[in-house]
Short mmCIF file of C-alpha atoms in Angstrom, two decimals:
data_model
loop_
_atom_site.label_atom_id
_atom_site.label_comp_id
_atom_site.label_asym_id
_atom_site.label_seq_id
_atom_site.Cartn_x
_atom_site.Cartn_y
_atom_site.Cartn_z
CA MET A 107 30.52 16.80 -1.91
CA ASN A 108 28.29 18.14 0.65
CA SER A 109 24.95 16.61 1.28
CA PHE A 110 22.85 18.57 3.33
CA TYR A 111 19.19 18.38 3.16
CA GLY A 112 19.04 16.62 -0.43
CA LYS A 113 21.53 18.96 -1.46
CA GLN A 114 24.47 18.03 -3.51
CA CYS A 115 27.40 20.63 -4.59
CA ASN A 116 31.26 21.23 -3.84
CA CYS A 117 30.71 23.76 -1.87
CA VAL A 118 32.03 24.29 1.70
CA GLY A 119 30.30 25.68 4.42
CA GLU A 120 27.28 27.31 3.35
CA CYS A 121 25.91 26.61 0.33
CA ARG A 122 25.20 29.47 -2.26
CA CYS A 123 24.78 27.32 -5.44
CA SER A 124 22.15 28.47 -7.66
CA LYS A 125 21.66 25.14 -8.68
CA ASP A 126 20.40 24.42 -5.33
CA GLU A 127 17.92 26.77 -4.73
CA ASP A 128 15.36 24.68 -4.21
CA ALA A 129 16.80 21.44 -2.11
CA GLY A 130 13.05 20.06 -1.72
CA THR A 131 12.94 19.71 -5.44
CA LEU A 132 15.31 17.39 -7.36
CA SER A 133 16.21 17.68 -10.88
CA LEU A 134 14.82 15.52 -13.38
CA ALA A 135 18.51 14.23 -14.07
CA ALA A 136 18.93 13.61 -10.15
CA THR A 137 15.35 11.85 -10.15
CA ALA A 138 16.97 9.15 -13.53
CA GLN A 139 20.16 8.64 -11.20
CA ALA A 140 18.28 8.02 -8.29
CA GLU A 141 16.10 5.34 -10.31
CA ARG A 142 18.61 3.65 -11.91
CA MET A 143 20.68 3.05 -8.89
CA ARG A 144 17.68 1.79 -7.32
CA VAL A 145 17.13 -0.88 -10.01
CA LYS A 146 20.93 -1.65 -10.06
CA LEU A 147 20.66 -2.60 -6.63
CA MET A 148 17.33 -4.28 -6.63
CA LEU A 149 19.04 -6.50 -9.59
CA VAL A 150 21.94 -7.20 -7.07
CA ARG A 151 19.50 -8.18 -4.10
CA ASP A 152 16.58 -10.08 -6.24
CA PHE A 153 18.58 -11.67 -8.41
CA GLN A 154 22.19 -11.91 -7.19
CA VAL A 155 23.79 -10.17 -10.03
CA GLN A 156 27.44 -9.61 -8.54
CA SER A 157 29.75 -8.73 -11.65
CA ALA A 158 28.86 -5.67 -14.07
CA PHE A 159 28.47 -8.50 -16.70
CA ILE A 160 25.14 -10.94 -16.91
CA ASN A 161 25.29 -14.16 -18.37
CA VAL A 162 22.22 -15.71 -20.56
CA THR A 163 21.37 -17.83 -18.02
CA LYS A 164 20.93 -15.21 -15.46
CA LEU A 165 19.38 -12.96 -17.69
CA ALA A 166 16.79 -15.30 -18.97
CA SER A 167 16.01 -15.47 -15.10
CA ILE A 168 15.63 -11.57 -14.72
CA LEU A 169 13.73 -10.99 -18.02
CA GLY A 170 11.58 -14.28 -17.47
CA ILE A 171 12.53 -15.45 -21.14
CA SER A 172 13.87 -18.89 -21.72
CA PRO A 173 17.91 -18.58 -22.25
CA SER A 174 16.82 -19.82 -25.89
CA THR A 175 14.59 -17.30 -26.52
CA ILE A 176 17.66 -14.61 -25.92
CA TRP A 177 20.42 -16.78 -27.82
CA ARG A 178 17.94 -17.42 -31.00
CA GLN A 179 17.63 -13.56 -30.40
CA MET A 180 20.89 -12.93 -30.08
CA ARG A 181 22.00 -14.99 -33.42
CA ASN A 182 19.33 -13.60 -35.14
CA ARG A 183 20.75 -10.27 -34.16
CA GLN A 184 17.17 -8.91 -32.92
CA PHE A 185 18.09 -9.04 -28.71
CA PHE A 186 16.34 -5.64 -27.59
CA ILE A 187 19.36 -4.88 -24.99
CA PRO A 188 22.86 -3.87 -26.39
CA TYR A 189 25.11 -6.98 -25.58
CA GLN A 190 28.98 -8.27 -26.09
CA ILE A 191 30.44 -11.18 -26.46
CA PHE A 192 33.50 -12.66 -24.63
CA ASN A 193 35.16 -16.04 -25.03
CA CYS A 194 32.19 -16.68 -26.96
CA THR A 195 29.54 -16.16 -24.38
CA PRO A 196 27.09 -12.85 -25.16
CA MET A 197 26.96 -11.11 -22.13
CA VAL A 198 24.64 -8.05 -21.41
CA CYS A 199 26.14 -5.14 -19.48
CA ILE A 200 24.40 -4.15 -15.93
CA ASP A 201 24.04 -0.61 -16.75
CA ASP A 202 22.65 -1.24 -20.41
CA LEU A 203 20.05 -3.62 -18.33
CA VAL A 204 19.54 -0.66 -15.93
CA GLU A 205 19.10 1.54 -19.15
CA TRP A 206 16.36 -0.74 -20.71
CA TYR A 207 14.57 -1.08 -17.37
CA CYS A 208 14.13 2.56 -17.00
CA SER A 209 13.54 3.70 -20.18
CA ARG A 210 11.36 0.85 -20.59
CA ASP A 211 9.32 2.44 -17.11
CA CYS A 212 8.96 5.94 -19.08
CA LEU A 213 7.49 4.11 -21.75
CA SER A 214 4.97 2.28 -19.64
CA ALA A 215 3.63 5.69 -18.25
CA LEU A 216 3.38 6.46 -22.01
CA GLU A 217 1.64 2.89 -22.69
CA ALA A 218 -0.67 3.53 -19.76
CA ALA A 219 -1.76 6.70 -20.89
CA GLU A 220 -2.71 5.15 -24.45
CA LEU A 221 -4.02 1.97 -22.60
CA GLU A 222 -6.30 5.06 -20.72
CA GLU A 223 -7.45 6.32 -23.89
CA ARG A 224 -8.11 2.76 -25.33
CA GLU A 225 -10.02 1.95 -22.81
CA LYS A 226 -12.17 5.67 -22.91
CA ASP A 227 -12.60 4.59 -26.49
CA GLU A 228 -13.54 1.04 -25.68
CA LYS A 229 -16.27 2.39 -22.99
CA GLU A 230 -18.00 5.09 -25.38
CA GLN A 231 -18.21 2.31 -28.20
CA THR A 232 -19.41 -0.39 -25.61
CA SER A 233 -22.13 2.03 -24.70
CA LEU A 234 -22.38 2.67 -28.32
CA ALA A 235 -23.25 -1.03 -28.84
CA ARG A 236 -25.46 -1.35 -25.68
CA LYS A 237 -27.67 1.27 -27.16
CA MET A 238 -27.83 -0.31 -30.29
CA THR A 239 -28.40 -3.95 -28.63
CA ASP A 240 -31.43 -2.06 -25.91
CA GLU A 241 -32.88 -0.80 -29.38
CA ALA A 242 -32.19 -4.06 -31.30
CA VAL A 243 -33.74 -6.11 -27.99
CA SER A 244 -36.66 -3.04 -28.00
CA ARG A 245 -37.51 -4.15 -31.65
CA ALA A 246 -37.75 -7.53 -31.05
CA ARG A 247 -39.57 -6.91 -28.05
CA ALA A 248 -42.02 -4.93 -29.52
CA ALA A 249 -42.29 -7.50 -32.93
CA THR A 250 -42.97 -10.23 -30.55
CA ILE A 251 -46.10 -8.30 -29.03
CA VAL A 252 -47.42 -7.64 -32.40
CA GLU A 253 -46.87 -11.00 -33.33
CA ASP A 254 -49.12 -12.03 -29.96
CA ALA A 255 -51.68 -9.78 -31.04
CA MET A 256 -51.73 -11.35 -34.42
CA ALA A 257 -52.15 -14.41 -33.26
CA ALA A 258 -54.86 -13.35 -30.68
CA LEU A 259 -56.71 -12.33 -33.73
CA GLY A 260 -56.24 -15.14 -35.54
CA LEU A 261 -53.87 -13.66 -37.97
CA ALA A 262 -51.00 -15.75 -37.99
CA GLY A 263 -47.62 -13.96 -38.45
CA ASN A 264 -46.04 -16.59 -40.84
CA GLY A 265 -46.65 -15.05 -43.88
CA LYS A 266 -49.55 -16.79 -44.87
CA ARG A 267 -53.10 -15.54 -44.52
CA GLY A 268 -54.96 -16.48 -41.38
CA THR A 269 -57.60 -18.77 -42.08
CA GLY A 270 -59.68 -17.18 -39.28
CA PHE A 271 -62.81 -14.77 -39.54
CA ARG A 272 -63.02 -12.37 -42.37
CA PRO A 273 -66.06 -10.44 -42.99
CA GLY A 274 -67.94 -10.71 -46.27
CA ARG A 275 -67.65 -14.41 -46.55
#
């Protein structure tokens, strides 16, 4: 395979492939494949994965879930990554784990967009709530000012008529 400045094709010598017209831009499939390889190498390096299949204990350390939770979900057929049983031991293929991880990243981008939209809505609701709170505080201040003025005039605002000065008596 010829690999010159990012081009990957089977041409010998000068490449005339139409698929490699833009060598600076990787195709979506090539980008996805590169991401899968990066994740696989990360698993090998960070979690010392040395075989094509991962047992529940190692999977638990990778996912940050307790092994008993994984066992329970597998027993109830609710585990989110495909698994196979070898000698009564459930094992997850590293490729299935990588696929799940990469698809989760794609979903994370969608979730990030949804989160951004939700935060925007919450910000709008917060500003509306703040505006309503400010109005309520202003009304309360106005009511307090009125009560103070009434008390200064001898007209208490407690619902009873004041016993202060009344003209005509």
